[in-house]
Amino acid sequence: MKDEKIKLRNYNLRNGPVPLITPLTNHPHIYLKKNSLIILHTDLTKHIAEIILDEVSEIKGVLKGNSRETVGKIDSNCEETSYKILKGNDIRCDIIQSPLGKIAINKVQHLSYIEFPNSSENKIINLCNYLKSKNYSREEISKLKVLDGTCGNGTLGIFLLKLGVKEVVFNDIWKPATIMTLVNLEANGFKMIKERFNKNIFELKSDERLLPKTKITKEKTRKIEGYNYENFEMSFGENFRIYNLSIEKLYSKLKNYEFNKENKDKEFDICILDCFPETNTRPIQKIAEKIAIDVLIV
C-alpha cells in the first residue's frame, strides 16, 4: 500500500485489517490464523487488492470503503450504504461469549457494520441485567414474546432463543442483515421451516456464493397459532420469524393482520432496539411502545 502511494498515517487495527475469526473474545486460545484478515481502506483499487492477496498470506479479502461510514440503512429516509469488495472473500465469523455458551455470528463484511465481539458481549450482559431487573421466573421467561426490532445479524434474538423465550420476531430494514440472521439462526441450531427471502439482493454476482445454502422444508402454506404467514415477506421457524421492514411498516402489518384480530393491546412483551450510534431512537421507540409492553434500548 505504501509502494502504491496510499497514505497510511494514523492507521490502526480498528480502521484497517478486520479479523475473520477474531481474537477479541475472553477465550485465551482464539487467535489469528493464516488467511484470516480483511483489509479496508478508502483509497484501495482492484489492482492494489490483487497485489495484496498475492504477496500477503494473512489477507483473505480486500474492501474499498471508509470504516467510519455506517454500512446498512439507518431508517426509511436514508440511502443504503455498503463497502465494495475488490478481491477475495469477506465472510467473517465472530465467536460471541454469553452466559449460555458461545454464539457464532457470521457476517459478510462489506454489507455489515463493523462491530467487534466484546461489544456484542456487553449488549448481552445489558440484556441479562434487564431481565434480572424484571425478576422473571423461568416459567415467565418461557412465555415471553420478544421483538428484536433492529436485529442486525441476530445476536440478541438468538441469545433469547437459547434462553428459552416463547418466540422472537427478528426485524431489520437492511435486507442483508435479515438474510444473515437466517444464516446465523441455522448456524446456532435453529432450523428454518420456510424461507421467503430472495437472495439475489447483492450487486456483485460473486457475492451469491458467499452465503451458505440452507435446507428449507418445502411447504405451500404454513399456519402457526392461526396466522397465515403466506401474507408476509419473511422466513420463519418453530419459535421465530424474520421480517425485512421498517418499524413503521412492521407495526402496520402487525396491526392489520395479527394482534387486532385477537383484540390484543400489545403483541409483544419486550421490544429490543439496538440502533446505530448516530440514530435518533425516539421516533421508533414511540412506535415500539405501541406493540410492546416494554422497550429496551441497548
mmCIF file of C-alpha atoms in Angstrom:
data_model
loop_
_atom_site.group_PDB
_atom_site.id
_atom_site.type_symbol
_atom_site.label_atom_id
_atom_site.label_comp_id
_atom_site.label_asym_id
_atom_site.label_seq_id
_atom_site.Cartn_x
_atom_site.Cartn_y
_atom_site.Cartn_z
ATOM 1 C CA MET A 1 0.000 0.000 0.000
ATOM 2 C CA LYS A 2 2.911 2.333 0.758
ATOM 3 C CA ASP A 3 4.548 1.493 -2.582
ATOM 4 C CA GLU A 4 1.317 2.444 -4.334
ATOM 5 C CA LYS A 5 1.351 5.887 -2.620
ATOM 6 C CA ILE A 6 -1.577 5.210 -0.258
ATOM 7 C CA LYS A 7 -1.423 7.426 2.821
ATOM 8 C CA LEU A 8 -1.165 5.309 5.960
ATOM 9 C CA ARG A 9 -0.660 7.964 8.622
ATOM 10 C CA ASN A 10 -2.552 7.265 11.861
ATOM 11 C CA TYR A 11 -3.777 3.952 10.508
ATOM 12 C CA ASN A 12 -4.622 1.289 13.088
ATOM 13 C CA LEU A 13 -6.371 -2.070 13.527
ATOM 14 C CA ARG A 14 -9.788 -0.513 14.068
ATOM 15 C CA ASN A 15 -9.635 1.200 10.685
ATOM 16 C CA GLY A 16 -7.613 -1.409 8.852
ATOM 17 C CA PRO A 17 -7.434 -5.228 8.965
ATOM 18 C CA VAL A 18 -10.589 -6.864 10.295
ATOM 19 C CA PRO A 19 -10.143 -10.403 11.650
ATOM 20 C CA LEU A 20 -12.362 -13.107 10.180
ATOM 21 C CA ILE A 21 -12.009 -15.422 13.149
ATOM 22 C CA THR A 22 -11.380 -12.712 15.678
ATOM 23 C CA PRO A 23 -9.248 -12.944 18.815
ATOM 24 C CA LEU A 24 -11.213 -10.256 20.620
ATOM 25 C CA THR A 25 -13.103 -12.613 22.939
ATOM 26 C CA ASN A 26 -12.489 -13.696 26.523
ATOM 27 C CA HIS A 27 -11.110 -17.066 25.382
ATOM 28 C CA PRO A 28 -7.279 -17.049 25.557
ATOM 29 C CA HIS A 29 -6.783 -19.668 22.813
ATOM 30 C CA ILE A 30 -8.637 -17.924 19.979
ATOM 31 C CA TYR A 31 -6.048 -16.228 17.789
ATOM 32 C CA LEU A 32 -5.441 -15.035 14.243
ATOM 33 C CA LYS A 33 -4.577 -17.761 11.772
ATOM 34 C CA LYS A 34 -3.277 -17.723 8.216
ATOM 35 C CA ASN A 35 -5.651 -16.200 5.640
ATOM 36 C CA SER A 36 -7.756 -14.583 8.345
ATOM 37 C CA LEU A 37 -7.719 -10.821 7.706
ATOM 38 C CA ILE A 38 -9.799 -8.400 5.676
ATOM 39 C CA ILE A 39 -8.260 -5.087 4.615
ATOM 40 C CA LEU A 40 -10.452 -1.992 4.362
ATOM 41 C CA HIS A 41 -9.322 1.399 3.050
ATOM 42 C CA THR A 42 -10.897 4.284 1.152
ATOM 43 C CA ASP A 43 -8.113 4.517 -1.469
ATOM 44 C CA LEU A 44 -7.700 0.875 -2.447
ATOM 45 C CA THR A 45 -8.086 -0.233 -6.074
ATOM 46 C CA LYS A 46 -8.624 -3.633 -7.654
ATOM 47 C CA HIS A 47 -5.011 -3.574 -8.888
ATOM 48 C CA ILE A 48 -3.683 -2.983 -5.368
ATOM 49 C CA ALA A 49 -6.064 -5.608 -3.991
ATOM 50 C CA GLU A 50 -4.627 -8.224 -6.345
ATOM 51 C CA ILE A 51 -1.076 -7.370 -5.250
ATOM 52 C CA ILE A 52 -2.031 -7.573 -1.563
ATOM 53 C CA LEU A 53 -3.648 -11.000 -1.937
ATOM 54 C CA ASP A 54 -0.677 -12.296 -3.929
ATOM 55 C CA GLU A 55 2.008 -11.024 -1.554
ATOM 56 C CA VAL A 56 0.497 -11.052 1.951
ATOM 57 C CA SER A 57 -0.562 -14.526 3.073
ATOM 58 C CA GLU A 58 -2.631 -13.292 6.028
ATOM 59 C CA ILE A 59 -5.039 -11.312 3.821
ATOM 60 C CA LYS A 60 -8.178 -13.103 2.680
ATOM 61 C CA GLY A 61 -10.249 -10.201 1.351
ATOM 62 C CA VAL A 62 -9.773 -6.566 0.317
ATOM 63 C CA LEU A 63 -12.526 -3.945 0.622
ATOM 64 C CA LYS A 64 -12.823 -0.351 -0.525
ATOM 65 C CA GLY A 65 -14.618 1.924 1.922
ATOM 66 C CA ASN A 66 -14.419 4.140 4.987
ATOM 67 C CA SER A 67 -14.732 2.356 8.332
ATOM 68 C CA ARG A 68 -16.319 5.479 9.819
ATOM 69 C CA GLU A 69 -19.289 5.174 7.473
ATOM 70 C CA THR A 70 -22.295 3.204 8.692
ATOM 71 C CA VAL A 71 -22.888 0.191 6.485
ATOM 72 C CA GLY A 72 -26.565 -0.569 6.097
ATOM 73 C CA LYS A 73 -29.692 1.560 6.239
ATOM 74 C CA ILE A 74 -30.397 3.724 9.281
ATOM 75 C CA ASP A 75 -34.077 4.357 8.531
ATOM 76 C CA SER A 76 -36.564 4.500 5.665
ATOM 77 C CA ASN A 77 -35.475 8.053 4.785
ATOM 78 C CA CYS A 78 -31.772 7.241 4.406
ATOM 79 C CA GLU A 79 -29.877 5.776 1.485
ATOM 80 C CA GLU A 80 -28.294 2.339 1.673
ATOM 81 C CA THR A 81 -24.531 2.214 2.241
ATOM 82 C CA SER A 82 -22.067 -0.637 1.745
ATOM 83 C CA TYR A 83 -18.381 -1.215 1.116
ATOM 84 C CA LYS A 84 -17.119 -2.609 -2.191
ATOM 85 C CA ILE A 85 -15.347 -5.947 -2.262
ATOM 86 C CA LEU A 86 -12.357 -5.650 -4.594
ATOM 87 C CA LYS A 87 -10.807 -9.077 -4.285
ATOM 88 C CA GLY A 88 -11.118 -12.251 -2.238
ATOM 89 C CA ASN A 89 -13.664 -13.387 0.343
ATOM 90 C CA ASP A 90 -15.014 -11.168 3.126
ATOM 91 C CA ILE A 91 -17.048 -13.572 5.242
ATOM 92 C CA ARG A 92 -16.040 -13.376 8.897
ATOM 93 C CA CYS A 93 -17.299 -15.175 11.981
ATOM 94 C CA ASP A 94 -17.374 -13.667 15.463
ATOM 95 C CA ILE A 95 -17.458 -16.071 18.397
ATOM 96 C CA ILE A 96 -19.610 -14.329 20.999
ATOM 97 C CA GLN A 97 -19.265 -15.364 24.637
ATOM 98 C CA SER A 98 -22.546 -15.479 26.553
ATOM 99 C CA PRO A 99 -23.806 -16.886 29.877
ATOM 100 C CA LEU A 100 -25.333 -19.731 27.830
ATOM 101 C CA GLY A 101 -22.174 -20.564 25.908
ATOM 102 C CA LYS A 102 -20.707 -19.426 22.613
ATOM 103 C CA ILE A 103 -22.772 -17.939 19.785
ATOM 104 C CA ALA A 104 -21.405 -17.930 16.225
ATOM 105 C CA ILE A 105 -22.270 -14.767 14.286
ATOM 106 C CA ASN A 106 -21.384 -14.850 10.586
ATOM 107 C CA LYS A 107 -21.086 -11.612 8.631
ATOM 108 C CA VAL A 108 -20.494 -10.559 5.041
ATOM 109 C CA GLN A 109 -18.270 -7.648 5.999
ATOM 110 C CA HIS A 110 -18.873 -5.339 3.046
ATOM 111 C CA LEU A 111 -22.581 -5.494 3.937
ATOM 112 C CA SER A 112 -22.159 -5.280 7.723
ATOM 113 C CA TYR A 113 -21.492 -2.551 10.258
ATOM 114 C CA ILE A 114 -18.043 -3.146 11.802
ATOM 115 C CA GLU A 115 -18.552 -4.345 15.355
ATOM 116 C CA PHE A 116 -16.254 -6.467 17.479
ATOM 117 C CA PRO A 117 -17.309 -9.407 19.714
ATOM 118 C CA ASN A 118 -16.729 -7.622 23.033
ATOM 119 C CA SER A 119 -19.322 -5.017 22.026
ATOM 120 C CA SER A 120 -21.908 -7.746 21.389
ATOM 121 C CA GLU A 121 -20.952 -9.461 24.639
ATOM 122 C CA ASN A 122 -21.594 -6.218 26.552
ATOM 123 C CA LYS A 123 -25.019 -5.929 24.915
ATOM 124 C CA ILE A 124 -25.878 -9.469 26.015
ATOM 125 C CA ILE A 125 -24.836 -8.574 29.571
ATOM 126 C CA ASN A 126 -27.085 -5.488 29.434
ATOM 127 C CA LEU A 127 -29.959 -7.670 28.230
ATOM 128 C CA CYS A 128 -29.363 -10.164 31.056
ATOM 129 C CA ASN A 129 -29.309 -7.347 33.612
ATOM 130 C CA TYR A 130 -32.584 -6.027 32.212
ATOM 131 C CA LEU A 131 -34.246 -9.461 32.527
ATOM 132 C CA LYS A 132 -32.940 -9.817 36.091
ATOM 133 C CA SER A 133 -34.371 -6.400 36.981
ATOM 134 C CA LYS A 134 -37.807 -7.693 35.945
ATOM 135 C CA ASN A 135 -37.474 -10.662 38.328
ATOM 136 C CA TYR A 136 -38.803 -13.070 35.697
ATOM 137 C CA SER A 137 -39.153 -16.663 36.805
ATOM 138 C CA ARG A 138 -38.055 -19.438 34.442
ATOM 139 C CA GLU A 139 -41.701 -20.087 33.622
ATOM 140 C CA GLU A 140 -42.333 -16.413 32.850
ATOM 141 C CA ILE A 141 -39.296 -16.307 30.542
ATOM 142 C CA SER A 142 -40.659 -19.324 28.660
ATOM 143 C CA LYS A 143 -43.835 -17.320 27.889
ATOM 144 C CA LEU A 144 -42.159 -14.127 26.650
ATOM 145 C CA LYS A 145 -42.737 -12.900 23.097
ATOM 146 C CA VAL A 146 -39.911 -10.596 22.027
ATOM 147 C CA LEU A 147 -39.471 -8.301 19.034
ATOM 148 C CA ASP A 148 -35.841 -7.742 18.065
ATOM 149 C CA GLY A 149 -36.815 -4.622 16.158
ATOM 150 C CA THR A 150 -33.391 -3.730 14.728
ATOM 151 C CA CYS A 151 -31.863 -7.190 14.791
ATOM 152 C CA GLY A 152 -28.745 -6.687 12.670
ATOM 153 C CA ASN A 153 -27.162 -10.131 12.273
ATOM 154 C CA GLY A 154 -29.366 -11.585 15.010
ATOM 155 C CA THR A 155 -27.109 -11.846 18.088
ATOM 156 C CA LEU A 156 -29.527 -10.723 20.819
ATOM 157 C CA GLY A 157 -32.534 -12.596 19.461
ATOM 158 C CA ILE A 158 -30.508 -15.802 19.088
ATOM 159 C CA PHE A 159 -29.373 -15.468 22.709
ATOM 160 C CA LEU A 160 -33.023 -15.112 23.807
ATOM 161 C CA LEU A 161 -33.982 -18.246 21.874
ATOM 162 C CA LYS A 162 -31.192 -20.089 23.660
ATOM 163 C CA LEU A 163 -32.566 -18.686 26.920
ATOM 164 C CA GLY A 164 -35.913 -20.322 26.146
ATOM 165 C CA VAL A 165 -38.347 -17.496 25.383
ATOM 166 C CA LYS A 166 -41.573 -18.459 23.618
ATOM 167 C CA GLU A 167 -40.962 -16.523 20.411
ATOM 168 C CA VAL A 168 -38.585 -13.992 18.866
ATOM 169 C CA VAL A 169 -39.509 -11.851 15.882
ATOM 170 C CA PHE A 170 -36.383 -10.606 14.090
ATOM 171 C CA ASN A 171 -36.762 -7.449 12.036
ATOM 172 C CA ASP A 172 -34.376 -5.116 10.249
ATOM 173 C CA ILE A 173 -34.796 -2.553 7.497
ATOM 174 C CA TRP A 174 -31.456 -3.662 5.939
ATOM 175 C CA LYS A 175 -32.172 -6.807 3.911
ATOM 176 C CA PRO A 176 -28.618 -8.272 4.002
ATOM 177 C CA ALA A 177 -28.838 -8.219 7.810
ATOM 178 C CA THR A 178 -32.049 -10.252 7.843
ATOM 179 C CA ILE A 179 -30.562 -12.790 5.434
ATOM 180 C CA MET A 180 -27.500 -13.200 7.660
ATOM 181 C CA THR A 181 -29.851 -13.550 10.635
ATOM 182 C CA LEU A 182 -31.361 -16.513 8.796
ATOM 183 C CA VAL A 183 -27.874 -17.976 8.254
ATOM 184 C CA ASN A 184 -26.894 -17.378 11.892
ATOM 185 C CA LEU A 185 -30.061 -18.968 13.260
ATOM 186 C CA GLU A 186 -29.268 -22.162 11.414
ATOM 187 C CA ALA A 187 -25.573 -21.934 12.394
ATOM 188 C CA ASN A 188 -26.655 -21.917 16.045
ATOM 189 C CA GLY A 189 -29.087 -24.826 15.727
ATOM 190 C CA PHE A 190 -32.429 -23.129 14.988
ATOM 191 C CA LYS A 191 -33.945 -24.662 11.864
ATOM 192 C CA MET A 192 -35.977 -22.841 9.267
ATOM 193 C CA ILE A 193 -39.440 -24.110 8.353
ATOM 194 C CA LYS A 194 -39.721 -21.910 5.305
ATOM 195 C CA GLU A 195 -37.551 -19.318 3.600
ATOM 196 C CA ARG A 196 -39.253 -16.500 1.699
ATOM 197 C CA PHE A 197 -36.234 -14.291 1.020
ATOM 198 C CA ASN A 198 -34.950 -13.688 -2.476
ATOM 199 C CA LYS A 199 -31.187 -13.897 -2.087
ATOM 200 C CA ASN A 200 -30.483 -12.049 -5.336
ATOM 201 C CA ILE A 201 -30.011 -8.807 -3.429
ATOM 202 C CA PHE A 202 -26.267 -8.465 -3.751
ATOM 203 C CA GLU A 203 -24.975 -6.213 -6.504
ATOM 204 C CA LEU A 204 -21.944 -8.395 -7.212
ATOM 205 C CA LYS A 205 -22.757 -11.779 -8.732
ATOM 206 C CA SER A 206 -19.833 -13.338 -6.877
ATOM 207 C CA ASP A 207 -21.472 -12.496 -3.550
ATOM 208 C CA GLU A 208 -24.197 -15.082 -4.087
ATOM 209 C CA ARG A 209 -21.762 -17.936 -3.480
ATOM 210 C CA LEU A 210 -20.679 -16.434 -0.153
ATOM 211 C CA LEU A 211 -23.930 -17.319 1.600
ATOM 212 C CA PRO A 212 -24.211 -20.900 2.850
ATOM 213 C CA LYS A 213 -27.105 -22.824 1.336
ATOM 214 C CA THR A 214 -29.853 -23.568 3.833
ATOM 215 C CA LYS A 215 -32.090 -26.609 3.721
ATOM 216 C CA ILE A 216 -35.686 -25.427 3.863
ATOM 217 C CA THR A 217 -38.725 -27.633 4.227
ATOM 218 C CA LYS A 218 -40.949 -27.060 1.189
ATOM 219 C CA GLU A 219 -44.498 -26.202 2.193
ATOM 220 C CA LYS A 220 -47.017 -24.285 0.130
ATOM 221 C CA THR A 221 -48.592 -22.810 3.251
ATOM 222 C CA ARG A 222 -47.765 -22.859 6.921
ATOM 223 C CA LYS A 223 -50.027 -21.639 9.706
ATOM 224 C CA ILE A 224 -48.865 -21.017 13.265
ATOM 225 C CA GLU A 225 -51.271 -20.017 16.025
ATOM 226 C CA GLY A 226 -53.932 -19.333 13.410
ATOM 227 C CA TYR A 227 -51.943 -16.784 11.363
ATOM 228 C CA ASN A 228 -51.444 -17.356 7.637
ATOM 229 C CA TYR A 229 -47.791 -16.482 7.199
ATOM 230 C CA GLU A 230 -48.052 -16.500 3.401
ATOM 231 C CA ASN A 231 -49.241 -12.900 3.815
ATOM 232 C CA PHE A 232 -45.773 -11.705 4.775
ATOM 233 C CA GLU A 233 -42.400 -11.471 3.060
ATOM 234 C CA MET A 234 -40.240 -13.289 5.596
ATOM 235 C CA SER A 235 -38.812 -16.574 6.819
ATOM 236 C CA PHE A 236 -39.826 -18.444 9.939
ATOM 237 C CA GLY A 237 -39.138 -21.381 12.205
ATOM 238 C CA GLU A 238 -40.945 -23.061 15.050
ATOM 239 C CA ASN A 239 -40.399 -20.225 17.530
ATOM 240 C CA PHE A 240 -39.071 -17.332 15.452
ATOM 241 C CA ARG A 241 -39.966 -15.168 12.453
ATOM 242 C CA ILE A 242 -37.881 -12.834 10.290
ATOM 243 C CA TYR A 243 -39.137 -9.605 8.725
ATOM 244 C CA ASN A 244 -37.401 -7.126 6.419
ATOM 245 C CA LEU A 245 -39.401 -3.984 7.162
ATOM 246 C CA SER A 246 -39.105 -0.555 8.717
ATOM 247 C CA ILE A 247 -40.549 -0.396 12.218
ATOM 248 C CA GLU A 248 -43.435 1.696 10.845
ATOM 249 C CA LYS A 249 -44.365 -0.905 8.216
ATOM 250 C CA LEU A 250 -43.941 -3.744 10.681
ATOM 251 C CA TYR A 251 -46.339 -2.041 13.067
ATOM 252 C CA SER A 252 -48.841 -1.531 10.251
ATOM 253 C CA LYS A 253 -48.716 -5.193 9.208
ATOM 254 C CA LEU A 254 -48.972 -6.494 12.752
ATOM 255 C CA LYS A 255 -51.841 -4.132 13.488
ATOM 256 C CA ASN A 256 -53.776 -5.249 10.417
ATOM 257 C CA TYR A 257 -53.036 -8.962 10.459
ATOM 258 C CA GLU A 258 -52.300 -10.074 13.965
ATOM 259 C CA PHE A 259 -52.900 -8.624 17.368
ATOM 260 C CA ASN A 260 -56.012 -6.671 16.364
ATOM 261 C CA LYS A 261 -57.609 -9.949 15.306
ATOM 262 C CA GLU A 262 -57.203 -11.214 18.847
ATOM 263 C CA ASN A 263 -58.134 -7.854 20.383
ATOM 264 C CA LYS A 264 -54.708 -7.540 21.926
ATOM 265 C CA ASP A 265 -53.416 -4.188 23.118
ATOM 266 C CA LYS A 266 -49.768 -5.232 22.728
ATOM 267 C CA GLU A 267 -48.390 -8.036 20.582
ATOM 268 C CA PHE A 268 -45.020 -8.348 22.387
ATOM 269 C CA ASP A 269 -43.815 -8.389 25.967
ATOM 270 C CA ILE A 270 -40.475 -6.764 25.036
ATOM 271 C CA CYS A 271 -39.167 -4.851 22.035
ATOM 272 C CA ILE A 272 -35.369 -4.551 21.756
ATOM 273 C CA LEU A 273 -33.907 -1.629 19.806
ATOM 274 C CA ASP A 274 -30.183 -1.894 19.043
ATOM 275 C CA CYS A 275 -29.642 1.057 16.708
ATOM 276 C CA PHE A 276 -26.577 2.647 15.151
ATOM 277 C CA PRO A 277 -24.867 5.196 17.448
ATOM 278 C CA GLU A 278 -25.954 8.209 15.357
ATOM 279 C CA THR A 279 -29.610 7.166 15.186
ATOM 280 C CA ASN A 280 -32.351 9.204 16.848
ATOM 281 C CA THR A 281 -34.194 6.355 18.575
ATOM 282 C CA ARG A 282 -37.152 8.359 19.842
ATOM 283 C CA PRO A 283 -39.384 8.036 16.717
ATOM 284 C CA ILE A 284 -39.025 4.254 16.501
ATOM 285 C CA GLN A 285 -39.279 3.953 20.281
ATOM 286 C CA LYS A 286 -42.725 5.574 20.106
ATOM 287 C CA ILE A 287 -43.823 3.003 17.543
ATOM 288 C CA ALA A 288 -42.308 0.156 19.548
ATOM 289 C CA GLU A 289 -44.279 1.274 22.602
ATOM 290 C CA LYS A 290 -47.499 0.685 20.640
ATOM 291 C CA ILE A 291 -46.772 -3.003 20.066
ATOM 292 C CA ALA A 292 -44.704 -3.990 23.125
ATOM 293 C CA ILE A 293 -45.277 -3.699 26.851
ATOM 294 C CA ASP A 294 -41.627 -2.808 27.500
ATOM 295 C CA VAL A 295 -38.990 -1.301 25.210
ATOM 296 C CA LEU A 296 -35.300 -1.931 25.832
ATOM 297 C CA ILE A 297 -32.742 0.284 24.079
ATOM 298 C CA VAL A 298 -29.225 -1.214 24.101
#
